[in-house]
GROMACS .gro file of C-alpha atoms in nm:
model
  338
    1MET     CA    1   6.405   5.136   0.005
    2ARG     CA    2   6.220   5.089  -0.324
    3ARG     CA    3   5.851   4.978  -0.317
    4LYS     CA    4   5.769   4.660  -0.507
    5LYS     CA    5   5.523   4.690  -0.793
    6TYR     CA    6   5.308   4.418  -0.948
    7LYS     CA    7   5.396   4.352  -1.303
    8PRO     CA    8   5.110   4.405  -1.556
    9LYS     CA    9   5.136   4.043  -1.679
   10LEU     CA   10   5.096   3.902  -1.329
   11ARG     CA   11   4.784   4.113  -1.267
   12PHE     CA   12   4.639   3.994  -1.600
   13TYR     CA   13   4.698   3.627  -1.511
   14ILE     CA   14   4.529   3.672  -1.172
   15ILE     CA   15   4.221   3.827  -1.334
   16VAL     CA   16   4.200   3.554  -1.599
   17LEU     CA   17   4.240   3.280  -1.336
   18SER     CA   18   3.961   3.433  -1.125
   19ILE     CA   19   3.725   3.445  -1.423
   20VAL     CA   20   3.805   3.081  -1.510
   21ILE     CA   21   3.732   2.970  -1.151
   22VAL     CA   22   3.397   3.155  -1.145
   23LEU     CA   23   3.294   3.019  -1.484
   24GLY     CA   24   3.397   2.670  -1.379
   25PHE     CA   25   3.180   2.692  -1.067
   26ILE     CA   26   2.878   2.816  -1.267
   27LEU     CA   27   2.914   2.544  -1.530
   28SER     CA   28   2.957   2.277  -1.263
   29PHE     CA   29   2.641   2.395  -1.081
   30GLU     CA   30   2.439   2.398  -1.403
   31ASN     CA   31   2.566   2.051  -1.494
   32ASN     CA   32   2.469   1.909  -1.154
   33THR     CA   33   2.123   2.066  -1.179
   34ARG     CA   34   2.079   1.925  -1.528
   35ASN     CA   35   2.183   1.577  -1.410
   36LYS     CA   36   1.938   1.591  -1.120
   37ASN     CA   37   1.655   1.690  -1.351
   38GLN     CA   38   1.748   1.413  -1.591
   39LYS     CA   39   1.741   1.164  -1.302
   40LYS     CA   40   1.395   1.288  -1.203
   41VAL     CA   41   1.271   1.247  -1.559
   42LYS     CA   42   1.428   0.900  -1.578
   43LYS     CA   43   1.272   0.804  -1.245
   44THR     CA   44   0.931   0.918  -1.366
   45GLU     CA   45   0.972   0.724  -1.691
   46ILE     CA   46   1.070   0.410  -1.499
   47ILE     CA   47   0.767   0.435  -1.270
   48GLU     CA   48   0.532   0.495  -1.563
   49LYS     CA   49   0.683   0.203  -1.752
   50GLU     CA   50   0.648  -0.029  -1.454
   51MET     CA   51   0.289   0.074  -1.405
   52THR     CA   52   0.213  -0.005  -1.767
   53ASN     CA   53   0.386  -0.343  -1.754
   54ASN     CA   54   0.255  -0.443  -1.412
   55GLY     CA   55  -0.056  -0.275  -1.274
   56LYS     CA   56  -0.033  -0.417  -0.921
   57THR     CA   57   0.280  -0.275  -0.760
   58LEU     CA   58   0.353  -0.148  -0.409
   59TYR     CA   59   0.568   0.165  -0.402
   60ILE     CA   60   0.747   0.237  -0.073
   61SER     CA   61   0.844   0.593   0.019
   62GLU     CA   62   0.967   0.751   0.342
   63LYS     CA   63   0.622   0.861   0.459
   64ASN     CA   64   0.365   0.638   0.287
   65LEU     CA   65   0.305   0.325   0.087
   66TYR     CA   66   0.128   0.343  -0.249
   67ALA     CA   67  -0.052   0.042  -0.395
   68VAL     CA   68  -0.090   0.109  -0.768
   69TYR     CA   69  -0.368  -0.074  -0.950
   70GLY     CA   70  -0.298   0.010  -1.311
   71GLU     CA   71  -0.484   0.312  -1.437
   72ARG     CA   72  -0.779   0.256  -1.203
   73PHE     CA   73  -0.657   0.405  -0.876
   74ILE     CA   74  -0.376   0.435  -0.621
   75LEU     CA   75  -0.433   0.328  -0.262
   76LYS     CA   76  -0.237   0.551  -0.023
   77ILE     CA   77  -0.134   0.363   0.293
   78PRO     CA   78   0.013   0.567   0.584
   79LEU     CA   79   0.301   0.407   0.772
   80TYR     CA   80   0.134   0.455   1.112
   81ILE     CA   81  -0.106   0.167   1.035
   82TYR     CA   82  -0.070  -0.165   1.219
   83ILE     CA   83  -0.118  -0.483   1.016
   84SER     CA   84  -0.127  -0.687   1.338
   85LYS     CA   85  -0.111  -0.612   1.710
   86SER     CA   86   0.270  -0.609   1.705
   87LYS     CA   87   0.351  -0.512   1.345
   88LYS     CA   88   0.350  -0.146   1.250
   89LEU     CA   89   0.424  -0.064   0.886
   90GLU     CA   90   0.666   0.212   0.982
   91ASN     CA   91   0.882  -0.027   1.187
   92LEU     CA   92   0.893  -0.284   0.907
   93VAL     CA   93   0.992  -0.021   0.649
   94ASN     CA   94   1.263   0.124   0.875
   95ARG     CA   95   1.413  -0.225   0.904
   96ASN     CA   96   1.395  -0.276   0.525
   97ARG     CA   97   1.157  -0.569   0.569
   98TYR     CA   98   0.977  -0.486   0.247
   99GLN     CA   99   0.870  -0.842   0.167
  100ASP     CA  100   0.700  -0.865   0.509
  101VAL     CA  101   0.517  -0.542   0.429
  102LEU     CA  102   0.400  -0.680   0.095
  103ASP     CA  103   0.295  -1.014   0.244
  104GLY     CA  104   0.112  -0.848   0.535
  105LEU     CA  105  -0.086  -0.615   0.311
  106ASN     CA  106  -0.172  -0.895   0.068
  107GLN     CA  107  -0.346  -1.079   0.349
  108MET     CA  108  -0.599  -0.793   0.365
  109LEU     CA  109  -0.613  -0.651   0.014
  110PRO     CA  110  -0.895  -0.788  -0.207
  111GLU     CA  111  -0.663  -0.757  -0.508
  112LYS     CA  112  -0.313  -0.883  -0.422
  113LEU     CA  113  -0.001  -0.686  -0.515
  114GLU     CA  114   0.266  -0.868  -0.713
  115ASN     CA  115   0.586  -0.682  -0.628
  116TYR     CA  116   0.730  -0.372  -0.460
  117ASN     CA  117   0.966  -0.089  -0.545
  118LYS     CA  118   1.139   0.181  -0.338
  119ILE     CA  119   1.079   0.544  -0.438
  120THR     CA  120   1.150   0.891  -0.296
  121THR     CA  121   0.856   1.088  -0.433
  122GLU     CA  122   0.524   1.142  -0.254
  123ASN     CA  123   0.352   1.271  -0.570
  124LEU     CA  124   0.284   0.939  -0.736
  125ALA     CA  125  -0.076   1.024  -0.825
  126GLN     CA  126   0.038   1.339  -1.003
  127ILE     CA  127   0.321   1.163  -1.186
  128LEU     CA  128   0.101   0.879  -1.307
  129ASN     CA  129  -0.213   1.091  -1.349
  130VAL     CA  130  -0.420   0.837  -1.155
  131LYS     CA  131  -0.672   0.916  -0.882
  132GLU     CA  132  -0.570   0.844  -0.525
  133LYS     CA  133  -0.778   0.685  -0.248
  134MET     CA  134  -0.694   0.671   0.123
  135MET     CA  135  -0.674   0.338   0.304
  136PRO     CA  136  -0.987   0.302   0.524
  137THR     CA  137  -0.883   0.270   0.889
  138ILE     CA  138  -1.026   0.200   1.232
  139GLU     CA  139  -0.896   0.284   1.578
  140PHE     CA  140  -0.882   0.018   1.846
  141GLU     CA  141  -0.700   0.042   2.179
  142LYS     CA  142  -0.517   0.357   2.060
  143LYS     CA  143  -0.379   0.184   1.749
  144ILE     CA  144  -0.480   0.237   1.385
  145TYR     CA  145  -0.568  -0.073   1.185
  146VAL     CA  146  -0.699  -0.141   0.834
  147ASN     CA  147  -1.078  -0.124   0.810
  148THR     CA  148  -1.124  -0.445   0.611
  149TYR     CA  149  -1.497  -0.391   0.558
  150GLY     CA  150  -1.442  -0.039   0.423
  151LEU     CA  151  -1.151  -0.167   0.215
  152ALA     CA  152  -1.366  -0.436   0.055
  153MET     CA  153  -1.634  -0.180  -0.029
  154LEU     CA  154  -1.373   0.061  -0.171
  155PHE     CA  155  -1.235  -0.207  -0.404
  156ASP     CA  156  -1.583  -0.311  -0.505
  157GLU     CA  157  -1.660   0.048  -0.606
  158GLU     CA  158  -1.328   0.124  -0.779
  159MET     CA  159  -1.288  -0.202  -0.967
  160ARG     CA  160  -1.644  -0.184  -1.099
  161GLU     CA  161  -1.637   0.188  -1.178
  162GLY     CA  162  -1.747   0.259  -1.530
  163GLU     CA  163  -1.950  -0.060  -1.552
  164ASN     CA  164  -2.319  -0.025  -1.613
  165ILE     CA  165  -2.455  -0.152  -1.281
  166GLU     CA  166  -2.830  -0.206  -1.283
  167ASN     CA  167  -3.037  -0.250  -0.971
  168ASN     CA  168  -3.198  -0.569  -1.097
  169GLY     CA  169  -3.121  -0.784  -0.794
  170ILE     CA  170  -3.354  -0.936  -0.539
  171ILE     CA  171  -3.400  -0.821  -0.179
  172ASP     CA  172  -3.561  -1.023   0.098
  173ILE     CA  173  -3.760  -0.781   0.315
  174LEU     CA  174  -3.860  -0.920   0.654
  175ASN     CA  175  -4.108  -0.746   0.880
  176ALA     CA  176  -3.990  -0.742   1.243
  177ASN     CA  177  -4.194  -0.447   1.369
  178GLY     CA  178  -4.543  -0.601   1.384
  179ILE     CA  179  -4.704  -0.354   1.140
  180GLY     CA  180  -4.918  -0.548   0.893
  181GLY     CA  181  -4.817  -0.516   0.526
  182TYR     CA  182  -4.517  -0.296   0.607
  183ALA     CA  183  -4.254  -0.514   0.432
  184GLY     CA  184  -4.457  -0.513   0.111
  185LYS     CA  185  -4.496  -0.137   0.127
  186VAL     CA  186  -4.118  -0.087   0.157
  187GLY     CA  187  -4.059  -0.343  -0.120
  188ARG     CA  188  -4.292  -0.169  -0.364
  189ASN     CA  189  -4.111   0.160  -0.303
  190LEU     CA  190  -3.769   0.001  -0.367
  191THR     CA  191  -3.902  -0.150  -0.689
  192GLU     CA  192  -4.047   0.178  -0.810
  193VAL     CA  193  -3.751   0.398  -0.718
  194LEU     CA  194  -3.449   0.166  -0.756
  195GLY     CA  195  -3.574  -0.122  -0.972
  196TYR     CA  196  -3.524  -0.413  -0.729
  197GLU     CA  197  -3.738  -0.721  -0.707
  198TYR     CA  198  -3.834  -0.825  -0.356
  199ASN     CA  199  -3.970  -1.101  -0.139
  200ALA     CA  200  -4.176  -0.982   0.156
  201ALA     CA  201  -4.236  -1.192   0.468
  202ASN     CA  202  -4.264  -1.169   0.845
  203TYR     CA  203  -3.953  -1.219   1.056
  204GLU     CA  204  -3.950  -1.484   1.327
  205LYS     CA  205  -3.934  -1.227   1.611
  206ARG     CA  206  -3.968  -0.856   1.687
  207THR     CA  207  -3.653  -0.642   1.681
  208ASP     CA  208  -3.584  -0.284   1.785
  209TYR     CA  209  -3.308  -0.221   1.533
  210THR     CA  210  -3.325  -0.261   1.157
  211TYR     CA  211  -3.064  -0.502   1.018
  212LEU     CA  212  -2.902  -0.510   0.675
  213ILE     CA  213  -2.736  -0.830   0.551
  214ASN     CA  214  -2.538  -0.793   0.231
  215LYS     CA  215  -2.471  -1.080  -0.008
  216LYS     CA  216  -2.373  -0.934  -0.345
  217LEU     CA  217  -2.451  -0.560  -0.360
  218THR     CA  218  -2.203  -0.273  -0.362
  219ARG     CA  219  -2.176  -0.014  -0.087
  220HIS     CA  220  -2.330   0.246  -0.317
  221GLN     CA  221  -2.630   0.024  -0.383
  222LEU     CA  222  -2.677  -0.041  -0.012
  223GLU     CA  223  -2.659   0.331   0.060
  224GLN     CA  224  -2.929   0.391  -0.200
  225ILE     CA  225  -3.151   0.136  -0.026
  226VAL     CA  226  -3.090   0.289   0.317
  227GLU     CA  227  -3.184   0.634   0.187
  228GLN     CA  228  -3.522   0.503   0.070
  229ILE     CA  229  -3.636   0.364   0.405
  230PRO     CA  230  -3.745   0.581   0.703
  231GLU     CA  231  -3.565   0.372   0.967
  232LYS     CA  232  -3.275   0.550   1.137
  233ASN     CA  233  -3.118   0.286   1.362
  234ILE     CA  234  -2.966   0.041   1.112
  235LYS     CA  235  -2.705  -0.220   1.192
  236ILE     CA  236  -2.491  -0.437   0.965
  237LYS     CA  237  -2.554  -0.804   1.034
  238LYS     CA  238  -2.286  -1.040   0.903
  239GLU     CA  239  -2.404  -1.378   1.020
  240THR     CA  240  -2.753  -1.511   0.981
  241GLY     CA  241  -2.931  -1.842   0.975
  242ILE     CA  242  -3.154  -1.719   0.694
  243ALA     CA  243  -3.125  -1.940   0.385
  244THR     CA  244  -3.175  -1.719   0.079
  245LEU     CA  245  -3.065  -1.662  -0.280
  246ALA     CA  246  -3.135  -1.288  -0.250
  247ASP     CA  247  -2.865  -1.025  -0.304
  248ALA     CA  248  -2.944  -0.860   0.031
  249VAL     CA  249  -3.172  -0.909   0.331
  250LEU     CA  250  -3.347  -0.619   0.504
  251ILE     CA  251  -3.496  -0.687   0.849
  252LEU     CA  252  -3.721  -0.394   0.942
  253GLY     CA  253  -3.723  -0.326   1.318
  254LYS     CA  254  -3.952  -0.111   1.535
  255ASP     CA  255  -3.699   0.175   1.534
  256ASN     CA  256  -3.846   0.350   1.837
  257GLY     CA  257  -3.728   0.437   2.185
  258ASN     CA  258  -3.380   0.540   2.291
  259LEU     CA  259  -3.168   0.315   2.074
  260THR     CA  260  -2.844   0.461   1.934
  261TYR     CA  261  -2.681   0.713   2.169
  262ILE     CA  262  -2.590   1.021   1.961
  263MET     CA  263  -2.337   1.265   2.107
  264ILE     CA  264  -2.268   1.603   1.943
  265GLN     CA  265  -1.943   1.765   2.054
  266ARG     CA  266  -1.824   2.113   1.966
  267ASN     CA  267  -1.536   2.339   2.061
  268LYS     CA  268  -1.607   2.565   2.361
  269LYS     CA  269  -1.984   2.583   2.312
  270LEU     CA  270  -2.292   2.370   2.269
  271ASP     CA  271  -2.409   2.286   1.917
  272TYR     CA  272  -2.772   2.389   1.870
  273LYS     CA  273  -2.791   2.388   1.490
  274ASN     CA  274  -2.712   2.020   1.426
  275PHE     CA  275  -2.893   1.911   1.742
  276GLU     CA  276  -3.216   2.073   1.620
  277LYS     CA  277  -3.176   1.930   1.268
  278LEU     CA  278  -3.161   1.576   1.402
  279GLN     CA  279  -3.436   1.641   1.654
  280LYS     CA  280  -3.673   1.766   1.382
  281SER     CA  281  -3.585   1.461   1.170
  282GLY     CA  282  -3.709   1.231   1.445
  283TYR     CA  283  -3.381   1.126   1.607
  284ARG     CA  284  -3.391   1.047   1.979
  285ASN     CA  285  -3.134   0.988   2.248
  286LEU     CA  286  -2.954   1.308   2.141
  287HIS     CA  287  -2.689   1.469   2.362
  288ARG     CA  288  -2.461   1.771   2.321
  289VAL     CA  289  -2.150   1.871   2.511
  290LYS     CA  290  -1.870   2.125   2.502
  291SER     CA  291  -1.547   1.954   2.406
  292LYS     CA  292  -1.255   2.001   2.646
  293LYS     CA  293  -1.009   1.918   2.370
  294GLU     CA  294  -0.977   2.112   2.045
  295ILE     CA  295  -1.164   1.950   1.757
  296LYS     CA  296  -0.972   2.022   1.437
  297GLU     CA  297  -1.202   1.863   1.180
  298THR     CA  298  -1.572   1.789   1.156
  299LYS     CA  299  -1.644   1.418   1.144
  300ILE     CA  300  -1.876   1.138   1.254
  301GLU     CA  301  -1.733   0.842   1.444
  302TYR     CA  302  -1.915   0.510   1.452
  303ASN     CA  303  -1.877   0.142   1.526
  304GLU     CA  304  -1.841  -0.082   1.218
  305GLU     CA  305  -2.189  -0.230   1.258
  306ASP     CA  306  -2.346   0.119   1.280
  307TYR     CA  307  -2.210   0.249   0.949
  308TYR     CA  308  -2.551   0.301   0.786
  309THR     CA  309  -2.685   0.479   1.095
  310ALA     CA  310  -2.389   0.717   1.071
  311TYR     CA  311  -2.433   0.744   0.694
  312LYS     CA  312  -2.794   0.863   0.724
  313ILE     CA  313  -2.690   1.120   0.987
  314SER     CA  314  -2.410   1.242   0.760
  315LYS     CA  315  -2.657   1.301   0.478
  316LYS     CA  316  -2.886   1.498   0.713
  317LEU     CA  317  -2.603   1.719   0.843
  318GLY     CA  318  -2.390   1.742   0.528
  319ILE     CA  319  -2.083   1.593   0.700
  320LYS     CA  320  -1.862   1.402   0.456
  321LEU     CA  321  -1.597   1.254   0.686
  322LEU     CA  322  -1.698   0.927   0.854
  323VAL     CA  323  -1.442   0.752   1.075
  324GLU     CA  324  -1.481   0.401   1.210
  325ASN     CA  325  -1.407   0.366   1.581
  326ASN     CA  326  -1.481   0.023   1.725
  327ASN     CA  327  -1.438   0.149   2.081
  328LEU     CA  328  -1.791   0.285   2.045
  329LYS     CA  329  -2.087   0.060   2.120
  330ASN     CA  330  -2.440   0.157   2.013
  331ARG     CA  331  -2.305   0.510   2.005
  332ILE     CA  332  -2.245   0.773   1.736
  333GLU     CA  333  -2.014   1.068   1.808
  334ILE     CA  334  -2.051   1.380   1.594
  335LYS     CA  335  -1.753   1.612   1.632
  336ILE     CA  336  -1.789   1.966   1.500
  337GLY     CA  337  -1.454   2.134   1.434
  338GLY     CA  338  -1.363   2.499   1.390
   0.00000   0.00000   0.00000
């Protein structure tokens, strides 16, 4: 029986066909890659064009929302935020209720957004070359909400950035601690250091805490004022019966005794370093504990009205992260991670 042999032409055709198939696969892969890159470039160009034409757009991605305010800044909004007790952004986005998302955010945003667009990228700040800010939040009953006070301050800072802001306003300084001439002394210092004019007077009653009532000043200006006074227990007061044309009202309390409860928590061991720093700076009602749960990041938690108390502590300890937690009452919690 004779053995069959492949003919030379048939072998040649098989080799050529194999080469053609391989080349076809390579060219197809390169073409698909090129098309994807072109789509990415086109997408970037579209986003940049929209930002130029309309500086107040909400971009919706799978993980976050991005409120773009022209070339000023981008506000990053995580989807885990609730805009009401029953409305979580993540649920609205998953149901494609984008208009509800836009309308809900516009009820809280100082500068309203005009439209929305769906995107896939999470690198919007890098694409547009615009700085990114995180949405200020608060925790209440195990849900995360928008911190409207912090949001208003953030917009005030960002929208006025670059403007030449002079401290030429007027502050009413009211003495509520019973020390004669104290309001005038504080006022003269604020004039000399920060350039404010002031009206000094006695308050109608004695108070333990110091209260700050803001009318027209920015958060940065208020922080500057707080840093110039020795009082440590400072509360934000929103409503007052005081009739005034001043830009802010400062009610100076006695600031003594065990007022704000300050808890320092640390992983596995007691914190001596920060405890002693605050103790030497005159803080009272200090407590330290070993945390049973792991603390991943160092932060200071505070109630909304105690922001400036927490701010002064943060400057003393060099802690940058401040988190509002309205479950706290007359209490500051300092959590030391690591």
